[in-house]
């Protein structure tokens, strides 16, 4: 895929020296490309975008982009973003999280932000592992996978992040992979346009800390794995891509405006 | 000048004062004995187009408060011991990122679930050192409903002025007792956040090493497109590993407090001129200390009182000075001896004898217990 220079010039911070902190071949850069591509397609004003992240490899994304950016604590990015959105309702608030960040330490905030259906867009970059700390299993690591803290194979049942968000009440939930980059960008674009809380799970390759222990040690191995093991249809034994939820329900901020009206009537 | 008299509990006074201070955002989680603050604000804020949100826990509450403050709203949360423990990481984040916010901790007997409806002054050291890493902090401690009102406003003012989280350490009795409160709008000074002013072509540095050591923080959405992180950062806000930048950062975040101790540290003195014994107290224990001092004076004993309103940063110079003047310092507090450690550390300069009075069975220290030590 060719590198779109205009997107780099338009949306990356000039003073941030590349390369990024990510390992060569890391999928997070591709997710960044899809996010910026979607923003560009929608022609959003840079001054109206806040990018908020937690801790981990994915959490380093905001430093590179030319928006208002907030790098928070591990697992709590959605809660910080909730405060920003309520204070600055006109901003598009995009929250970048990894799998451990979003559904392990941040699992409570993930389900409650979904339940509240507040107008944020969460991008969960699921690379099945804690990458920055060197390859420990996460709540998204497949059963039997090897990791530094599951040297005999993982016995913890993984979460289905999309189903979790869907059941908890998010208005839009979708999943794609870094191999299916155009599809991923399309879902992110839909998510950014959706009222309420939208979640896009991007399956991504950590060939360094996940792949090498699980016979997928090159980026291409993991891309092929995404190609062969995910599907837009319902196929037994494969991971489903596509849109899991697309509901027209009011977001929290909109509901709060109704609450304000009610409160004013009561206090009159 | 408008004056009103109202009869309020400490928790009610805290909520009223926060509204007077232009609170724009409250996020919290129910916990005894602080819950009334959330209940009042849930009722009052929406009709003023302000935000009340009940979060899923105290961690999320303080995170949302910090987020709202970055969006330009004066923001606070209120909790008690267990919730205060959960907030510690984000107190550190607010110190590091220099985000204004107010955290009310209505202290109850601990540790753990402890005794939710009993008063305590057990979180004094947690307020100072609860979050990891060396850091400055401001903590205020009221002893009456009037002081709850005044110090809540003061907490917002100091927090906005110095870009630091300010902790209001109340306790169960101060929170629930009712007293007459005279509010004079004339006396209320509200500090509004400094706005960014740049000359043409000047770049914005949210952490600029300027003389005041407190650069103005731009708001998200204003077009500055800047970065905030919990990592140690340079003047532009981006992570740094450079030793010179780390030292500059450190000098500035400590310096902004250390250079302004005269404004930040508040205390009141009573009958100190001829005192041979001085009772030093803060929070609810002040009330017993005051009674004991007055009875002692009636009996001709030369006893004075120092009431500490700011407990962090600690009034070191005051204690050094006083310890040279008096023979005896008595320090009552509802813990096993926390702030007295600071008193002892500083009193050794003057040589006054320091006597501790401690209680942590959920009851207050009686004036008699203090009189017995005079």
Coordinates of C-alpha atoms in Angstrom, one line a residue, chain A residues 13 15-16 45-48 50-52 60 62-63 65-74 76 78-84 86-88 91 105 108-110 112-113 115-116 118 252-253 256-257 259-260 263-264 267, chain B residues 25 43-57 59-73 89-90 93 97 203 219-231 234 236 238-239:
Chain A
X13 CA 3.2 16.6 14.3
X15 CA 8.4 18.2 15.5
X16 CA 8.0 14.6 16.4
X45 CA -11.3 20.1 11.7
X46 CA -8.0 19.3 13.5
X47 CA -8.9 21.8 16.2
X48 CA -12.1 19.8 17.0
X50 CA -9.1 15.2 20.9
X51 CA -7.2 12.0 20.9
X52 CA -7.0 10.3 24.3
X60 CA 1.8 6.1 22.5
X62 CA -1.4 10.5 20.5
X63 CA 2.1 11.9 20.7
X65 CA -0.8 13.4 15.8
X66 CA -1.5 17.1 15.5
X67 CA -4.7 17.3 17.6
X68 CA -5.3 18.1 21.2
X69 CA -3.8 14.9 22.8
X70 CA -4.0 13.3 26.2
X71 CA -1.9 10.4 27.3
X72 CA -3.6 9.2 30.5
X73 CA -3.2 6.3 33.0
X74 CA -3.5 2.6 32.4
X76 CA -8.7 4.9 32.4
X78 CA -12.4 6.4 28.6
X79 CA -13.1 8.1 31.9
X80 CA -10.8 11.0 31.1
X81 CA -12.4 11.2 27.7
X82 CA -15.9 11.3 29.3
X83 CA -14.9 14.4 31.2
X84 CA -13.5 16.1 28.1
X86 CA -18.9 16.7 28.6
X87 CA -16.8 19.9 28.9
X88 CA -16.2 20.2 25.2
X91 CA -15.1 17.9 20.0
X105 CA -7.5 -2.9 33.8
X108 CA -15.1 -1.7 34.2
X109 CA -14.8 1.6 32.4
X110 CA -15.3 -0.1 29.0
X112 CA -19.8 1.4 31.8
X113 CA -18.9 3.8 29.0
X115 CA -23.8 1.4 29.0
X116 CA -23.7 5.2 29.3
X118 CA -21.5 8.6 25.7
X252 CA -25.4 10.5 27.0
X253 CA -24.6 14.2 26.3
X256 CA -28.1 15.2 29.6
X257 CA -29.5 18.2 27.6
X259 CA -32.1 16.3 31.9
X260 CA -31.1 20.0 32.1
X263 CA -34.2 20.2 36.1
X264 CA -35.0 23.7 35.0
X267 CA -36.6 24.3 39.9
Chain B
X25 CA -18.3 19.6 36.7
X43 CA -30.0 18.3 42.3
X44 CA -28.4 21.8 41.8
X45 CA -26.0 21.6 38.9
X46 CA -28.1 20.6 35.9
X47 CA -30.5 23.6 36.1
X48 CA -27.4 25.8 35.9
X49 CA -26.2 24.0 32.7
X50 CA -23.5 22.4 34.7
X51 CA -22.5 18.8 34.8
X52 CA -23.1 16.2 37.5
X53 CA -22.2 12.6 36.6
X54 CA -22.1 9.5 38.7
X55 CA -19.3 7.3 37.6
X56 CA -18.7 3.6 38.0
X57 CA -16.0 4.0 40.7
X59 CA -10.9 6.0 39.8
X60 CA -13.2 6.9 36.9
X61 CA -14.6 9.8 39.0
X62 CA -11.3 11.6 39.4
X63 CA -10.3 10.8 35.7
X64 CA -13.5 12.4 34.5
X65 CA -12.8 15.4 36.8
X66 CA -9.4 15.8 35.3
X67 CA -10.8 15.5 31.7
X68 CA -13.4 18.1 32.4
X69 CA -10.8 20.5 33.9
X70 CA -8.7 20.0 30.7
X71 CA -11.9 21.1 28.9
X72 CA -12.0 24.3 31.0
X73 CA -14.5 23.5 33.7
X89 CA -3.0 7.3 41.0
X90 CA -5.0 10.1 39.5
X93 CA -1.6 12.3 37.3
X97 CA 0.1 17.0 34.2
X203 CA 4.7 29.1 20.2
X219 CA -8.1 24.3 26.9
X220 CA -8.7 21.5 24.6
X221 CA -10.6 22.7 21.5
X222 CA -9.0 26.1 21.4
X223 CA -6.7 25.4 18.5
X224 CA -3.4 25.0 20.4
X225 CA -3.3 21.3 19.6
X226 CA -0.9 20.4 22.5
X227 CA 0.0 17.3 24.4
X228 CA -0.7 16.3 28.0
X229 CA 0.9 13.2 29.5
X230 CA 1.6 11.5 32.8
X231 CA 5.2 10.9 31.6
X234 CA 9.5 18.9 28.4
X236 CA 6.0 21.6 25.3
X238 CA 6.2 15.9 25.3
X239 CA 8.0 13.0 27.1

